Amino acid sequence: GAVVSQHPSWVICKSGTSVKIECRSLDFQATTMFWYRQFPKQSLMLMATSNEGSKATYEQGVEKDKFLINHASLTLSTLTVTSAHPEDSSFYICSARAVAGTGELFFGEGSRLTVL
Amino acid sequence: AQSVAQPEDQVNVAEGNPLTVKCTYSVSGNPYLFWYVQYPNRGLQFLLKYITGDNLVKGSYGFEAEFNKSQTSFHLKKPSALVSDSALYFCAVSADREPRTALIFGKGTTLSVSS
């Protein structure tokens, strides 16, 4: 099946620094990727829709300047958490729907961000 | 707007017994429904989906789900639970199958299977 790779899987950083998380579709092209955030024992909250070659669409309440999303190619989207603070600590999951087929959503393994 | 409700935070069953994890949805138009499972500190694994066709959908690891349009439900079931089925289960819905449309997830239900 289709594979979505996410890197890094675990990152610890100091408060005030920026962290970049990559999401790659390894064997299919994804014009659209999605970024979710998950708090412990809670559901996945959609943060933004990443569109290849254009600006991301953010959900209400998500700070665009805090969570920078770039979708540079049909197989790569990046999420940069800028000037990270402890409250940004979370599990970030990316996903992509294959252009063809039944619309199944493929997920990365997630990236756990811990801000000290 | 589309939404998904998983009314149970936790479901406890004994190994070998049947299990049901409940899900109801709200969407305008035809729903596209999914079940995913998540193990600790891992991403989501796809279990099954309903797009169209038979209301009873069979998926991975012996799971199945029944689409009930009149009750707007899509409950996940398994005839005989295993301890290894213990995990967090998410129901999700999309209003269409377009690649640009995200899935909206329920809050999740923790399944605990005791030996």
Short mmCIF file of N, CA, C and O in Angstrom, two decimals, chain A residues 10 31-32 34 36 38 42-44 46 49 51 91 93 97-99 101-110 112, chain B residues 32 34 36 38 41-46 49 51 88 90 94 96-108:
data_model
loop_
_atom_site.label_atom_id
_atom_site.label_comp_id
_atom_site.label_asym_id
_atom_site.label_seq_id
_atom_site.Cartn_x
_atom_site.Cartn_y
_atom_site.Cartn_z
N TRP A 10 10.64 11.94 16.50
CA TRP A 10 10.67 12.47 17.87
C TRP A 10 11.68 13.61 17.90
O TRP A 10 12.80 13.46 17.42
N THR A 31 -1.32 15.87 -4.35
CA THR A 31 -1.45 17.31 -4.55
C THR A 31 -1.87 17.99 -3.25
O THR A 31 -1.67 19.19 -3.08
N THR A 32 -2.44 17.22 -2.36
CA THR A 32 -2.90 17.76 -1.09
C THR A 32 -2.45 16.87 0.06
O THR A 32 -2.59 15.65 -0.01
N PHE A 34 -2.45 16.81 4.53
CA PHE A 34 -3.14 17.36 5.69
C PHE A 34 -2.27 17.23 6.93
O PHE A 34 -1.60 16.23 7.12
N TYR A 36 -2.39 17.22 11.04
CA TYR A 36 -3.22 17.07 12.22
C TYR A 36 -2.35 17.22 13.46
O TYR A 36 -1.17 16.92 13.46
N GLN A 38 -2.45 16.09 17.62
CA GLN A 38 -3.12 15.22 18.56
C GLN A 38 -2.55 15.41 19.95
O GLN A 38 -1.36 15.23 20.18
N GLN A 42 -6.41 12.15 23.00
CA GLN A 42 -7.47 12.91 22.35
C GLN A 42 -7.47 12.65 20.85
O GLN A 42 -6.62 11.93 20.33
N SER A 43 -8.45 13.22 20.20
CA SER A 43 -8.61 12.97 18.78
C SER A 43 -7.61 13.78 17.95
O SER A 43 -6.87 14.60 18.47
N LEU A 44 -7.63 13.54 16.67
CA LEU A 44 -6.82 14.30 15.74
C LEU A 44 -7.58 15.55 15.34
O LEU A 44 -8.72 15.49 14.86
N LEU A 46 -7.66 18.67 12.85
CA LEU A 46 -7.11 19.16 11.59
C LEU A 46 -6.57 20.57 11.78
O LEU A 46 -7.29 21.46 12.24
N THR A 49 -4.69 22.32 5.59
CA THR A 49 -4.61 21.56 4.35
C THR A 49 -3.50 22.16 3.52
O THR A 49 -3.52 23.37 3.22
N ASN A 51 -1.51 22.53 0.15
CA ASN A 51 -1.74 22.40 -1.29
C ASN A 51 -0.45 22.64 -2.06
O ASN A 51 0.22 23.66 -1.86
N PHE A 91 1.72 15.76 19.43
CA PHE A 91 1.98 14.74 18.41
C PHE A 91 1.40 15.27 17.11
O PHE A 91 0.21 15.55 17.02
N ILE A 93 0.72 14.77 13.10
CA ILE A 93 0.56 13.69 12.12
C ILE A 93 0.19 14.29 10.77
O ILE A 93 -0.70 15.13 10.69
N ARG A 97 -4.10 11.95 0.73
CA ARG A 97 -5.03 11.09 0.00
C ARG A 97 -4.49 10.91 -1.41
O ARG A 97 -4.12 11.87 -2.06
N ALA A 98 -4.48 9.67 -1.84
CA ALA A 98 -4.02 9.40 -3.20
C ALA A 98 -4.96 10.07 -4.19
O ALA A 98 -6.18 10.08 -4.00
N VAL A 99 -4.38 10.60 -5.23
CA VAL A 99 -5.18 11.26 -6.26
C VAL A 99 -6.14 10.27 -6.91
O VAL A 99 -7.29 10.57 -7.17
N GLY A 101 -7.93 6.29 -7.11
CA GLY A 101 -8.40 5.24 -6.21
C GLY A 101 -9.61 5.66 -5.40
O GLY A 101 -10.40 6.50 -5.80
N THR A 102 -9.75 5.07 -4.23
CA THR A 102 -10.96 5.21 -3.44
C THR A 102 -10.89 6.31 -2.40
O THR A 102 -11.75 6.40 -1.54
N GLY A 103 -9.88 7.11 -2.45
CA GLY A 103 -9.81 8.25 -1.55
C GLY A 103 -9.34 7.92 -0.15
O GLY A 103 -9.49 8.71 0.76
N GLU A 104 -8.77 6.73 0.02
CA GLU A 104 -8.24 6.38 1.33
C GLU A 104 -7.15 7.35 1.74
O GLU A 104 -6.35 7.79 0.93
N LEU A 105 -7.13 7.66 3.02
CA LEU A 105 -6.14 8.58 3.54
C LEU A 105 -5.00 7.79 4.14
O LEU A 105 -5.22 6.88 4.94
N PHE A 106 -3.79 8.12 3.76
CA PHE A 106 -2.60 7.44 4.29
C PHE A 106 -1.91 8.36 5.28
O PHE A 106 -1.74 9.55 5.03
N PHE A 107 -1.49 7.79 6.39
CA PHE A 107 -0.93 8.58 7.47
C PHE A 107 0.55 8.32 7.66
O PHE A 107 1.04 7.19 7.49
N GLY A 108 1.26 9.37 8.04
CA GLY A 108 2.62 9.19 8.52
C GLY A 108 2.58 8.61 9.92
O GLY A 108 1.53 8.51 10.54
N GLU A 109 3.74 8.25 10.42
CA GLU A 109 3.84 7.65 11.74
C GLU A 109 3.76 8.68 12.85
O GLU A 109 3.73 8.33 14.02
N GLY A 110 3.74 9.94 12.49
CA GLY A 110 3.64 10.98 13.50
C GLY A 110 4.98 11.49 13.98
O GLY A 110 6.00 10.78 13.90
N ARG A 112 6.56 13.41 17.38
CA ARG A 112 6.29 13.92 18.74
C ARG A 112 7.24 15.06 19.03
O ARG A 112 8.46 14.88 19.01
N TYR B 32 -18.49 9.24 3.29
CA TYR B 32 -17.40 8.30 3.10
C TYR B 32 -16.83 8.06 4.49
O TYR B 32 -16.35 8.99 5.13
N PHE B 34 -14.67 5.85 7.54
CA PHE B 34 -13.43 5.13 7.74
C PHE B 34 -13.27 4.75 9.21
O PHE B 34 -13.77 5.44 10.10
N TYR B 36 -9.93 3.77 11.75
CA TYR B 36 -8.49 3.66 11.90
C TYR B 36 -8.18 3.19 13.32
O TYR B 36 -8.94 3.44 14.25
N GLN B 38 -4.99 3.16 16.30
CA GLN B 38 -3.72 3.78 16.68
C GLN B 38 -3.15 3.09 17.91
O GLN B 38 -3.81 2.99 18.94
N ASN B 41 2.00 6.08 20.57
CA ASN B 41 3.09 6.79 19.91
C ASN B 41 3.28 6.37 18.45
O ASN B 41 4.40 6.44 17.92
N ARG B 42 2.23 5.95 17.83
CA ARG B 42 2.30 5.55 16.43
C ARG B 42 1.27 6.34 15.62
O ARG B 42 0.34 6.94 16.15
N GLY B 43 1.44 6.30 14.32
CA GLY B 43 0.45 6.90 13.45
C GLY B 43 -0.79 6.04 13.36
O GLY B 43 -0.94 5.06 14.10
N LEU B 44 -1.66 6.40 12.48
CA LEU B 44 -2.92 5.67 12.33
C LEU B 44 -2.81 4.58 11.29
O LEU B 44 -2.20 4.76 10.23
N GLN B 45 -3.40 3.45 11.60
CA GLN B 45 -3.44 2.35 10.65
C GLN B 45 -4.87 2.18 10.14
O GLN B 45 -5.81 2.15 10.92
N PHE B 46 -4.99 2.06 8.85
CA PHE B 46 -6.30 1.93 8.22
C PHE B 46 -6.89 0.54 8.50
O PHE B 46 -6.19 -0.47 8.39
N LYS B 49 -13.12 0.87 5.19
CA LYS B 49 -13.82 2.06 4.72
C LYS B 49 -15.13 1.66 4.06
O LYS B 49 -15.29 0.55 3.57
N ILE B 51 -17.44 3.27 1.09
CA ILE B 51 -17.57 4.30 0.06
C ILE B 51 -18.95 4.19 -0.57
O ILE B 51 -19.71 5.15 -0.65
N LEU B 88 -6.41 2.37 20.47
CA LEU B 88 -7.31 3.52 20.33
C LEU B 88 -7.90 3.48 18.92
O LEU B 88 -7.15 3.39 17.94
N PHE B 90 -10.40 5.13 15.94
CA PHE B 90 -10.99 6.37 15.46
C PHE B 90 -11.91 6.09 14.29
O PHE B 90 -11.54 5.40 13.34
N SER B 94 -15.76 11.75 5.65
CA SER B 94 -15.49 12.77 4.65
C SER B 94 -16.76 12.97 3.84
O SER B 94 -17.51 12.02 3.61
N ASP B 96 -16.83 13.80 0.80
CA ASP B 96 -16.64 13.32 -0.56
C ASP B 96 -15.29 12.63 -0.66
O ASP B 96 -14.54 12.58 0.31
N ARG B 97 -15.02 12.08 -1.78
CA ARG B 97 -13.76 11.34 -1.93
C ARG B 97 -12.69 12.15 -2.64
O ARG B 97 -11.67 11.63 -3.02
N GLU B 98 -12.94 13.42 -2.78
CA GLU B 98 -11.95 14.27 -3.43
C GLU B 98 -10.67 14.31 -2.62
O GLU B 98 -10.71 14.44 -1.39
N PRO B 99 -9.53 14.23 -3.29
CA PRO B 99 -8.26 14.24 -2.56
C PRO B 99 -8.04 15.49 -1.73
O PRO B 99 -7.26 15.47 -0.79
N ARG B 100 -8.72 16.59 -2.07
CA ARG B 100 -8.48 17.82 -1.33
C ARG B 100 -9.33 17.95 -0.07
O ARG B 100 -9.24 18.94 0.63
N THR B 101 -10.14 16.95 0.20
CA THR B 101 -11.01 17.01 1.37
C THR B 101 -10.44 16.18 2.50
O THR B 101 -10.20 14.99 2.35
N ALA B 102 -10.26 16.82 3.65
CA ALA B 102 -9.71 16.12 4.81
C ALA B 102 -10.76 15.23 5.45
O ALA B 102 -11.96 15.40 5.26
N LEU B 103 -10.27 14.28 6.22
CA LEU B 103 -11.15 13.48 7.05
C LEU B 103 -11.36 14.19 8.38
O LEU B 103 -10.45 14.81 8.92
N ILE B 104 -12.56 14.09 8.89
CA ILE B 104 -12.87 14.61 10.22
C ILE B 104 -13.01 13.41 11.14
O ILE B 104 -13.74 12.46 10.84
N PHE B 105 -12.32 13.47 12.27
CA PHE B 105 -12.25 12.32 13.16
C PHE B 105 -13.15 12.48 14.38
O PHE B 105 -13.39 13.58 14.87
N GLY B 106 -13.62 11.34 14.87
CA GLY B 106 -14.25 11.30 16.17
C GLY B 106 -13.18 11.40 17.25
O GLY B 106 -11.98 11.42 16.97
N LYS B 107 -13.60 11.47 18.49
CA LYS B 107 -12.67 11.68 19.60
C LYS B 107 -11.87 10.43 19.93
O LYS B 107 -10.88 10.52 20.67
N GLY B 108 -12.29 9.31 19.41
CA GLY B 108 -11.57 8.08 19.68
C GLY B 108 -12.18 7.28 20.81
O GLY B 108 -12.76 7.83 21.75
#
